[in-house]
Short mmCIF file of C-alpha atoms and ligand atoms in Angstrom, two decimals:
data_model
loop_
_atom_site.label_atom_id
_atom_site.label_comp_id
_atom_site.label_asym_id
_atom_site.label_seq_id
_atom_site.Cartn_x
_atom_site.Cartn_y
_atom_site.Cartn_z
CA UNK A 767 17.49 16.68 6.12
CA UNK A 768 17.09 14.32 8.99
CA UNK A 769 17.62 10.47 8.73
CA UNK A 770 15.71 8.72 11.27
CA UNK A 771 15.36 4.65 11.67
CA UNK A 772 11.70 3.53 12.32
CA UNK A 773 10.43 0.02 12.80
CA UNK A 774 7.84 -1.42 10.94
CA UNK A 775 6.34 -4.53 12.33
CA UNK A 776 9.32 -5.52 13.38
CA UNK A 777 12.08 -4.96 10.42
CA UNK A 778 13.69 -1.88 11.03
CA UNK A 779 13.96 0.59 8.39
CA UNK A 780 16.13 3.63 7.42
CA UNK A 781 13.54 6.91 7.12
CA UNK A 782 14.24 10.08 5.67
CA UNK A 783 11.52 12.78 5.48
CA UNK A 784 12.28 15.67 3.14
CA UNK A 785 10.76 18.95 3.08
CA UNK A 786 11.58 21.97 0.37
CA UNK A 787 9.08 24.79 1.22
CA UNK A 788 10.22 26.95 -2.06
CA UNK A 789 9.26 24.25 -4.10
CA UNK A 790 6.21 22.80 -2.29
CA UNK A 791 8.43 19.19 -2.26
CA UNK A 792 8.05 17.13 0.91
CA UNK A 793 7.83 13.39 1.81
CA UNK A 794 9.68 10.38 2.60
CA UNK A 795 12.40 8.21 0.88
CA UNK A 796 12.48 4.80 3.07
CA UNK A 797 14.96 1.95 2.77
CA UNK A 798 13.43 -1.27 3.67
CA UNK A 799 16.60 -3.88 2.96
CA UNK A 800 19.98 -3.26 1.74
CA UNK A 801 20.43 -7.05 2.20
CA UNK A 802 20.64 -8.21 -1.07
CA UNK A 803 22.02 -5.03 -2.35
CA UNK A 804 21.36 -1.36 -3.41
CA UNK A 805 17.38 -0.61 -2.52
CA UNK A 806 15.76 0.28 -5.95
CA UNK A 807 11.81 1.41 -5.94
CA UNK A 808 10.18 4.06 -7.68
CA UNK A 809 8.93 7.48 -6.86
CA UNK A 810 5.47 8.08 -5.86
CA UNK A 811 3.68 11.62 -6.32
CA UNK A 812 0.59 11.39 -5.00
CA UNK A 813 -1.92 13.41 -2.92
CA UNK A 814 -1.70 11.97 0.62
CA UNK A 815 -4.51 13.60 3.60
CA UNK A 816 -1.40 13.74 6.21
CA UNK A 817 2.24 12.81 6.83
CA UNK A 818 1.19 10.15 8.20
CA UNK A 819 -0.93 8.55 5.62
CA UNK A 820 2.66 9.31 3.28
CA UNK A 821 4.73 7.74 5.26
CA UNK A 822 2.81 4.99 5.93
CA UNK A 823 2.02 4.35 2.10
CA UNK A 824 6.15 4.37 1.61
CA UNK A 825 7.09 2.00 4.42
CA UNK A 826 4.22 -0.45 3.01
CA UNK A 827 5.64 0.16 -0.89
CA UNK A 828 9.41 -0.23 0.57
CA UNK A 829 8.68 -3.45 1.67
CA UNK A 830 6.71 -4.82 -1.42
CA UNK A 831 10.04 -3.59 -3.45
CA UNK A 832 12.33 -5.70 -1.38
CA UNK A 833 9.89 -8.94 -1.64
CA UNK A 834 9.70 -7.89 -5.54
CA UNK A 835 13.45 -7.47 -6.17
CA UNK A 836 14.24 -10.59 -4.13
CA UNK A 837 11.91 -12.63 -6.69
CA UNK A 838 12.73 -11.48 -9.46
CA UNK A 839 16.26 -12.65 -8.65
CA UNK A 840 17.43 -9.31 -8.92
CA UNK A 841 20.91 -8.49 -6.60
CA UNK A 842 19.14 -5.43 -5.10
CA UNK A 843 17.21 -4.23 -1.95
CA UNK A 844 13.96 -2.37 -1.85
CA UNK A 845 13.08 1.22 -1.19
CA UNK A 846 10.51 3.37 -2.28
CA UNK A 847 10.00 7.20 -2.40
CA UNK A 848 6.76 9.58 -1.73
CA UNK A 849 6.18 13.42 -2.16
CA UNK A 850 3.54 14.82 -1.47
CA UNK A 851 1.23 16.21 -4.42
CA UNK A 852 0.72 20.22 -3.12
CA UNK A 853 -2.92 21.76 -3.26
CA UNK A 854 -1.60 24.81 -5.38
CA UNK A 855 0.61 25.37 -7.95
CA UNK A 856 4.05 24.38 -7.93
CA UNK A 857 7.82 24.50 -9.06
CA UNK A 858 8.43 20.54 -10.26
CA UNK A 859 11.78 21.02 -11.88
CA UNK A 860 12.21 22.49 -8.26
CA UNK A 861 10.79 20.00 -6.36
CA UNK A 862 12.06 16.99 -8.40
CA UNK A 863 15.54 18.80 -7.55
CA UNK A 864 15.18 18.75 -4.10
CA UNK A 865 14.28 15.34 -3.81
CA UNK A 866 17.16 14.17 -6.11
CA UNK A 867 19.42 15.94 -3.18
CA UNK A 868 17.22 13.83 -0.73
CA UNK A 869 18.18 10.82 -2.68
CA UNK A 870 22.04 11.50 -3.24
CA UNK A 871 21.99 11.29 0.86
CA UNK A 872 21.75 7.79 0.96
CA UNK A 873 25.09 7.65 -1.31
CA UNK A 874 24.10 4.97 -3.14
CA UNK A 875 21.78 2.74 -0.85
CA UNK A 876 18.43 3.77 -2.23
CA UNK A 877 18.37 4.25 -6.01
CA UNK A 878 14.86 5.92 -7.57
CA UNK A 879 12.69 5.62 -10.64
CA UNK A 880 9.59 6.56 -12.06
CA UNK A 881 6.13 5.33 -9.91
CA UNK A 882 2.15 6.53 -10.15
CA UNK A 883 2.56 10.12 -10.53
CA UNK A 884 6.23 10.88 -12.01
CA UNK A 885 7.67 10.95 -15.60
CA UNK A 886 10.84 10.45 -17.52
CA UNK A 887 11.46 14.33 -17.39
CA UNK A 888 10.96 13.93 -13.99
CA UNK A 889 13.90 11.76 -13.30
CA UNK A 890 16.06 14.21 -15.56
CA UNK A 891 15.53 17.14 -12.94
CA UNK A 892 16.57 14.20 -10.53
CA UNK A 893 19.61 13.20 -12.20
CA UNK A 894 20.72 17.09 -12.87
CA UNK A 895 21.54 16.78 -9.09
CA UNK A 896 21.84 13.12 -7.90
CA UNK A 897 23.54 9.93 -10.13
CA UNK A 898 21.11 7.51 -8.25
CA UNK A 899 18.39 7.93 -10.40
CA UNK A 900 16.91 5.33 -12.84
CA UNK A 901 14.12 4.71 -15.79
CA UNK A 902 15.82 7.67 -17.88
CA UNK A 903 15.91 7.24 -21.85
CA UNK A 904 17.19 4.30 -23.42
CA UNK A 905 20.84 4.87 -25.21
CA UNK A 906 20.88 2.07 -28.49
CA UNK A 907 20.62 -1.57 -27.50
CA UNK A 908 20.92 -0.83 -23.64
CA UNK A 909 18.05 -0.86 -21.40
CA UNK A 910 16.35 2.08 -20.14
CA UNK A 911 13.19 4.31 -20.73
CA UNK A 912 9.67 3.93 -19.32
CA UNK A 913 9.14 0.49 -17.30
CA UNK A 914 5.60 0.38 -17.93
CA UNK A 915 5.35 -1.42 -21.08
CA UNK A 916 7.71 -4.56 -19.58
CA UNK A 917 5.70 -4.34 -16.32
CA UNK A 918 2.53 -5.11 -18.66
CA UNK A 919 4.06 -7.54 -20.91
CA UNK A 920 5.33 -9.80 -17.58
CA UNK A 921 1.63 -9.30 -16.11
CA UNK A 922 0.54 -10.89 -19.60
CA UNK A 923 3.05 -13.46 -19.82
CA UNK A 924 1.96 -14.59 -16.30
CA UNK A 925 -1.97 -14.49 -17.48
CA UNK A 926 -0.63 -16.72 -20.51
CA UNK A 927 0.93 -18.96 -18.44
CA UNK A 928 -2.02 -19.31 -15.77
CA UNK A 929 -4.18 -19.74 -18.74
CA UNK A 930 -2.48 -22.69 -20.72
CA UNK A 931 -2.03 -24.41 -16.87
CA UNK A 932 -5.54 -24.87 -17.22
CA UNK A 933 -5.71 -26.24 -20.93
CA UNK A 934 -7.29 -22.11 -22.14
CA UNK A 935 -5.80 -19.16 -24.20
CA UNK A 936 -6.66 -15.56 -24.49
CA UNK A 937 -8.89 -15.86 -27.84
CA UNK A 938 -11.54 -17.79 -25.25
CA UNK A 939 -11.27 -15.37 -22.10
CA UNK A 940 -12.57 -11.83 -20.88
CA UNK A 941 -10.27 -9.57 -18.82
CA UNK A 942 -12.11 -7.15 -16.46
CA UNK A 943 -8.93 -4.32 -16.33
CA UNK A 944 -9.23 -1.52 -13.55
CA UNK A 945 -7.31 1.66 -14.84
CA UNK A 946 -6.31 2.46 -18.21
CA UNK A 947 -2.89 4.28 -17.18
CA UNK A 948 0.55 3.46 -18.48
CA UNK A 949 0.60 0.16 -17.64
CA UNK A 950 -3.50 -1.15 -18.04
CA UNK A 951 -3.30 0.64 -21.08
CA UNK A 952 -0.49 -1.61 -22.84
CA UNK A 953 -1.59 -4.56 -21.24
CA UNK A 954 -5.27 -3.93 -22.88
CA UNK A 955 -2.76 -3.90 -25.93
CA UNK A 956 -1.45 -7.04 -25.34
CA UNK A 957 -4.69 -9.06 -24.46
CA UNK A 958 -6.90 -7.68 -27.55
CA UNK A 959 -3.63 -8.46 -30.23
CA UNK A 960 -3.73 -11.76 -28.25
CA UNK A 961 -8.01 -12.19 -28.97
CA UNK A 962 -9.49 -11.32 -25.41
CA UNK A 963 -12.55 -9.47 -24.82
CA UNK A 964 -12.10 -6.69 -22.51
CA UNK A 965 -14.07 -4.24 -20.48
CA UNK A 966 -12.69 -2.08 -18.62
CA UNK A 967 -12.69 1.30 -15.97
CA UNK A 968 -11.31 4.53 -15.79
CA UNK A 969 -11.58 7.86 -13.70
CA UNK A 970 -10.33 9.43 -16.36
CA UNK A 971 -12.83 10.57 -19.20
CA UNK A 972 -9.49 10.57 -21.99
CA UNK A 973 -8.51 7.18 -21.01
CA UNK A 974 -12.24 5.96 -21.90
CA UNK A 975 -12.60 7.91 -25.23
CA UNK A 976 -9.49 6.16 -26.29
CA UNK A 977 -10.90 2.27 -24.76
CA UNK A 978 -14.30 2.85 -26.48
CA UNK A 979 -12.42 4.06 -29.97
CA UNK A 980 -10.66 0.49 -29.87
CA UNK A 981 -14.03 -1.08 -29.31
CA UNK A 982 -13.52 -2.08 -25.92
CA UNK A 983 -16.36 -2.68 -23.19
CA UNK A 984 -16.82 -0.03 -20.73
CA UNK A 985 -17.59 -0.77 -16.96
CA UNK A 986 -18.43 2.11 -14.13
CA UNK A 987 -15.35 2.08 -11.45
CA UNK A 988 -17.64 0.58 -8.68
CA UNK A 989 -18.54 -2.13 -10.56
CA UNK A 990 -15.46 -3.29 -12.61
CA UNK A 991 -14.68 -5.76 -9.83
CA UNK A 992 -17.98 -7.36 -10.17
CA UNK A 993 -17.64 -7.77 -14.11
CA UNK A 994 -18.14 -10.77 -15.66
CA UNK A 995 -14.70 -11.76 -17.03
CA UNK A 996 -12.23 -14.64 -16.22
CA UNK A 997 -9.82 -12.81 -15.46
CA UNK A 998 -10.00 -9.74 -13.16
CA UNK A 999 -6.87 -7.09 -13.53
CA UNK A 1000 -6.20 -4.31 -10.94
CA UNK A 1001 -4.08 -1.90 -12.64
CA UNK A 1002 -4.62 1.64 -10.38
CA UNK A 1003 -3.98 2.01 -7.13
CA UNK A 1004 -3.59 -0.46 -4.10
CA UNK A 1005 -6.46 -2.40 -1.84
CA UNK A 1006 -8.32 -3.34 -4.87
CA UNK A 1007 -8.46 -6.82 -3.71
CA UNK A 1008 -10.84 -6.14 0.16
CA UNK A 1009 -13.63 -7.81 2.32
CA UNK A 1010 -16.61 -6.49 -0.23
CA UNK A 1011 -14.84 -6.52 -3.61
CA UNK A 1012 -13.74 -10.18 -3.11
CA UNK A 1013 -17.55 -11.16 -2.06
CA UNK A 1014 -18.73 -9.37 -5.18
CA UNK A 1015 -16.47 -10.98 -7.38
CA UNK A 1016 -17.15 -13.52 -10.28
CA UNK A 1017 -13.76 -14.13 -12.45
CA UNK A 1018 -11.74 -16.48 -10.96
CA UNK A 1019 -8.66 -15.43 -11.51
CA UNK A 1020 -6.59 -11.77 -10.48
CA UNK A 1021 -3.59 -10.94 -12.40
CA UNK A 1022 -2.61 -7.47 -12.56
CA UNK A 1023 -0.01 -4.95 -12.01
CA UNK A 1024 -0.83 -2.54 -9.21
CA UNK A 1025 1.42 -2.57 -6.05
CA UNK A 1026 -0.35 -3.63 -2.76
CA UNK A 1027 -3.61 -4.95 -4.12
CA UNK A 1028 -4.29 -6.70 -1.02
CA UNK A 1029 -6.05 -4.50 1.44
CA UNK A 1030 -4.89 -7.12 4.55
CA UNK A 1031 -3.45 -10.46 4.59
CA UNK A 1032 -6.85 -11.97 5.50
CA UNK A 1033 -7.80 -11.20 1.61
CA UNK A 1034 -5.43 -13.34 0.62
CA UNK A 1035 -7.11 -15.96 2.60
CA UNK A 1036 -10.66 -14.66 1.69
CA UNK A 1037 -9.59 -15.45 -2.08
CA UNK A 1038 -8.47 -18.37 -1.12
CA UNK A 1039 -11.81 -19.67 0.59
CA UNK A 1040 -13.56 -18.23 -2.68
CA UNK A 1041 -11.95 -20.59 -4.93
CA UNK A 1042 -10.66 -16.99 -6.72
CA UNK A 1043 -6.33 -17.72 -8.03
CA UNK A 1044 -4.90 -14.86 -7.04
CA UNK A 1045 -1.34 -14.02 -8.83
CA UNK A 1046 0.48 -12.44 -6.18
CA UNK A 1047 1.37 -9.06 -7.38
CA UNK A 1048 5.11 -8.41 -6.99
CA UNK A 1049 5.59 -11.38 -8.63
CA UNK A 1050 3.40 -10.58 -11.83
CA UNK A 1051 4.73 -6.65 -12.16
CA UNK A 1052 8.30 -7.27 -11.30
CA UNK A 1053 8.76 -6.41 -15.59
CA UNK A 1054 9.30 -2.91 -14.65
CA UNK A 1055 11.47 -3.10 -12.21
CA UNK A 1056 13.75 -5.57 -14.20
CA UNK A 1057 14.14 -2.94 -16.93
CA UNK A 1058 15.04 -0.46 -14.22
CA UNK A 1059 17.48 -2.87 -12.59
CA UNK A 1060 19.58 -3.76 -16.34
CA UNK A 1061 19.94 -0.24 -16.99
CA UNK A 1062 21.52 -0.10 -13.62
CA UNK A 1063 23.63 -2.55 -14.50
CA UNK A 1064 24.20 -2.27 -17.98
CA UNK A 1065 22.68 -4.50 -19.84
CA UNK A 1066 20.61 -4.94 -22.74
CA UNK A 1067 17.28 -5.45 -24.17
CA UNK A 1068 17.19 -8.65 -24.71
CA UNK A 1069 18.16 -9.67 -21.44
CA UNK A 1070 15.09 -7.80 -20.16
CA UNK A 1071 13.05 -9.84 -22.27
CA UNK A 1072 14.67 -13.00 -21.25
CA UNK A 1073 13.90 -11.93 -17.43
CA UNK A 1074 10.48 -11.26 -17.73
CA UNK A 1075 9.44 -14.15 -19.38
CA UNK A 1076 10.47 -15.92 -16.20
CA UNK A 1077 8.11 -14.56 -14.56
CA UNK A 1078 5.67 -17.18 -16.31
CA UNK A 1079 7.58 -20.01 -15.60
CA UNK A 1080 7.84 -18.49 -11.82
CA UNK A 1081 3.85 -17.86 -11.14
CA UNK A 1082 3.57 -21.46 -11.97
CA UNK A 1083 5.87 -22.31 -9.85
CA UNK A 1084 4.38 -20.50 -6.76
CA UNK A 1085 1.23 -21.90 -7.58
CA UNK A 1086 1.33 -25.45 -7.91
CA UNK A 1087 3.32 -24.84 -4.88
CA UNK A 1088 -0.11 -23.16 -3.28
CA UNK A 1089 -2.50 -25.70 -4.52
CA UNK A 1090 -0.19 -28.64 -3.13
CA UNK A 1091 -0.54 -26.92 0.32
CA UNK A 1092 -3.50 -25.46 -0.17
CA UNK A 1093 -2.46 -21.75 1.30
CA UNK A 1094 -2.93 -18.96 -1.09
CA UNK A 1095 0.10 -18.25 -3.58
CA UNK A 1096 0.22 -14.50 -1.45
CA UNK A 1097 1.69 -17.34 1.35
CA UNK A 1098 4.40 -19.15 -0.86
CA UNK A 1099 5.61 -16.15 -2.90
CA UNK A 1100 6.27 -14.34 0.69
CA UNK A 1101 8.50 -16.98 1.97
CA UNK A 1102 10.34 -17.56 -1.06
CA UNK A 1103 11.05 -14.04 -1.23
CA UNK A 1104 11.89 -13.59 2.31
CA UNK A 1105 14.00 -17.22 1.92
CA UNK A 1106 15.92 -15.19 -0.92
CA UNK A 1107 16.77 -12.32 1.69
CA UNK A 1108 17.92 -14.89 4.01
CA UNK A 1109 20.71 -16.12 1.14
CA UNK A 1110 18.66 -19.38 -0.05
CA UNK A 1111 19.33 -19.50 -4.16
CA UNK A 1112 16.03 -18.81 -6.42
CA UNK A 1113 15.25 -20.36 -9.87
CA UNK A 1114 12.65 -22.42 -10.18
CA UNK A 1115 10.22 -25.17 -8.41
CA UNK A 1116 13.57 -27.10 -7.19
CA UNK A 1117 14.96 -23.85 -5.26
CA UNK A 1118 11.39 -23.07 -3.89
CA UNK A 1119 11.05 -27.23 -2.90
CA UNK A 1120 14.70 -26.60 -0.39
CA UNK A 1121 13.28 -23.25 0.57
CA UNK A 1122 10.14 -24.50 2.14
P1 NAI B 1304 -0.76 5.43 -14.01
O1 NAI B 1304 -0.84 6.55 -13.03
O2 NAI B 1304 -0.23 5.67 -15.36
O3 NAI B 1304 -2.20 4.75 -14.20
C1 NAI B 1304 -3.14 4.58 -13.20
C2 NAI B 1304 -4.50 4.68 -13.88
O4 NAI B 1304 -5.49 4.31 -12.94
C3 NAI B 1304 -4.82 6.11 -14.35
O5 NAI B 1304 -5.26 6.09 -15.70
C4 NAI B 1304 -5.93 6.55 -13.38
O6 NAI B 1304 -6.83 7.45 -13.98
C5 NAI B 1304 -6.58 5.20 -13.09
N1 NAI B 1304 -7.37 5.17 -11.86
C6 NAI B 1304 -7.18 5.84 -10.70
N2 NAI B 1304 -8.12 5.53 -9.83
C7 NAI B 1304 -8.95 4.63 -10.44
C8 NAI B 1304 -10.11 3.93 -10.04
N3 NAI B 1304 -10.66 4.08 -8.83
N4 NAI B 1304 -10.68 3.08 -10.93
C9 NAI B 1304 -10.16 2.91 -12.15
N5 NAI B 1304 -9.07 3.57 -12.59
C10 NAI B 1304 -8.48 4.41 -11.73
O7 NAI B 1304 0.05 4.28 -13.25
P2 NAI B 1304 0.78 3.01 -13.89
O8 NAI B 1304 2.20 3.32 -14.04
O9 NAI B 1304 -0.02 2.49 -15.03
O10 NAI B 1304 0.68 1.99 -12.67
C11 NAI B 1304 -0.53 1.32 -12.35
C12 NAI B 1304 -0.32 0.46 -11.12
O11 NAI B 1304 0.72 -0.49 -11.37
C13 NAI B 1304 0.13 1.24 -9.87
O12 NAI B 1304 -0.41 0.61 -8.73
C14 NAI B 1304 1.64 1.06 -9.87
O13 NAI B 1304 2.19 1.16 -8.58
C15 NAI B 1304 1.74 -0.35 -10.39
N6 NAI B 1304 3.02 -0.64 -11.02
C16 NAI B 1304 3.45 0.12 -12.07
C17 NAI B 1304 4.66 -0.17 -12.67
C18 NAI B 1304 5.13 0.57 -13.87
O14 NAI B 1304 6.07 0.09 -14.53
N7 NAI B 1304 4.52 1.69 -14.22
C19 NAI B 1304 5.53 -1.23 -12.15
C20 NAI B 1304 4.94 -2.01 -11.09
C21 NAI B 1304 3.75 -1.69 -10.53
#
């Protein structure tokens, strides 16, 4: 397997591309920062239309790991993995082997997890071969086991705290959620326990049978974006957040947990000049990664909890910060993230005041 370094726009980055023909397994595991420690970031298995297109989805995903990490206060760097999904049938025990051997050759500097497309057995095959693997089940009182329901209760701790910022609470909002998956799904949890109305959007024809059995309002996927809620929650894939979706779009808030939801950094501007909050999201789903992170380390459930309910207290932060300026929150969560990676301390307003 061949370790290459590649630059993108302008931070270099350690590459490796994997390929495992008996199994159908190939892709890329890159390293974006080792600076604040091990790089930690999940496992993508997706269908990708070229090499290309993969490795171009990992270096983007690397990156948004290492700006997540480094807000969430977490002493680790950011990496992220991608295999390509095969056309045909394949071996996964196989293929989740082979990759676990990809892993193991950083020795430590890239350390994997569950992402859109791989499961807890997944990272078993993984760890049958390579120690650096993460999100497995949780032993007792120690953290472990699938991220997805912390990622969705720190994305709804952050909607909580946006909300009571300006003087509302669930029981009077709607929530317009794209994708029902393992995240949207417990967050829907969360908000209709909580009293919101919901309508939301699925590809999949399961996901809705089990939405409409819980009485909540369905919306086609071209037009969940256009819903008329307060809050609008991406919850797939990335780019939900472009040029047309932010003209056709009445809540005026977006808080949700899918990585990359900006398609360019002039959305975050075209929010911006809409009037539209927009809760950056690596700071909103870092709840997932923090559970990955204290079973790393150690620790327990509790302190998970603890962590992400910061994340309320830091999405305030960032945007009072943004309003003050008036840039978009994308702006001020970027440089206190990259101020972190630079060795600046990170708690609260006070830290983010020296960092700017
Ligand atoms: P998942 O794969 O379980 O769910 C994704 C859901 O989106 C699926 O139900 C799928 O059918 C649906 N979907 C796909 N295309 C759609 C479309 N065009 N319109 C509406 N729905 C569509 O993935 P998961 O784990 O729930 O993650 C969701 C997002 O959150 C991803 O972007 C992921 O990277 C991000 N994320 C997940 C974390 C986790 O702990 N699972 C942590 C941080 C971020």
């Amino acid at each position: 397997m061949d370790i290459v370094k590649l630059d993108f726009e302008g931070r270099g980055q350690r590459v490796l591309r994997f390929e495992h023909p008996r199994s159908g397994a190939s892709g890329y595991i890159v390293v974006d920062s080792n600076v604040l420690g091990p790089a930690m970031g999940g496992c993508r298995l997706w269908r990708y239309s070229s090499d290309d297109s993969a490795l171009r989805d990992a270096q983007r995903l690397a990156r948004g790991m290492s700006l997540k990490n480094a807000l969430a206060d977490l002493p680790l760097g950011g990496g992220k993995a991608v295999i390509r999904l095969p056309d045909g049938p394949f071996d996964r025990r196989s293929m989740f082997e082979a990759f676990g051997r990809a892993v193991s050759e950083f020795a430590g500097d890239y350390l994997t997890a569950e992402d859109v497309g791989t499961t807890e057995e997944d990272m078993r095959h993984v760890r049958d071969v390579s120690p650096f693997v993460f999100g497995l089940p949780a032993v007792g009182e120690k953290a472990g086991g699938n991220p997805s329901p912390w990622t969705a209760l720190g994305v709804f701790r952050a909607m909580g705290a946006l909300l009571a910022r300006s003087g509302r609470d669930f029981s009077d909002v709607s929530v317009a959620v794209q994708g029902l998956g393992q995240v949207g799904m417990a967050l829907c949890d969360l908000l209709h326990g909580a009293g919101a109305a919901l309508i939301v959007a699925d590809v999949s024809r399961t996901r809705l049978d089990l939405a409409a059995s819980r009485g909540w309002k369905i919306s086609s996927t071209n037009d969940i974006h256009q819903s008329p809620a307060d809050i609008f929650s991406p919850c797939a894939l990335g780019a939900a957040l472009n040029e047309e979706t932010i003209s056709e779009m009445s809540a005026s808030m977006v808080v949700g947990a899918a990585n990359n939801q900006l398609a360019t950094w002039s959305d975050a501007e075209r929010l911006l000049d809409r009037g539209i909050l927009y809760a950056p999201d690596y700071v909103v789903n870092a709840g997932g990664i923090i559970n990955v992170a204290a079973e790393y380390f150690g620790h327990d459930h509790a302190s998970v909890a603890a962590r992400v309910d910061e994340i309320a207290d830091r999405i305030i932060a960032i945007v009072e910060r943004a309003d003050a300026e008036a840039v978009s929150p994308a702006v001020v969560a970027t440089r206190m993230a990259e101020a972190r990676m630079a060795g600046l301390p990170l708690q609260g307003t006070d830290d983010l005041k020296r960092a700017s």
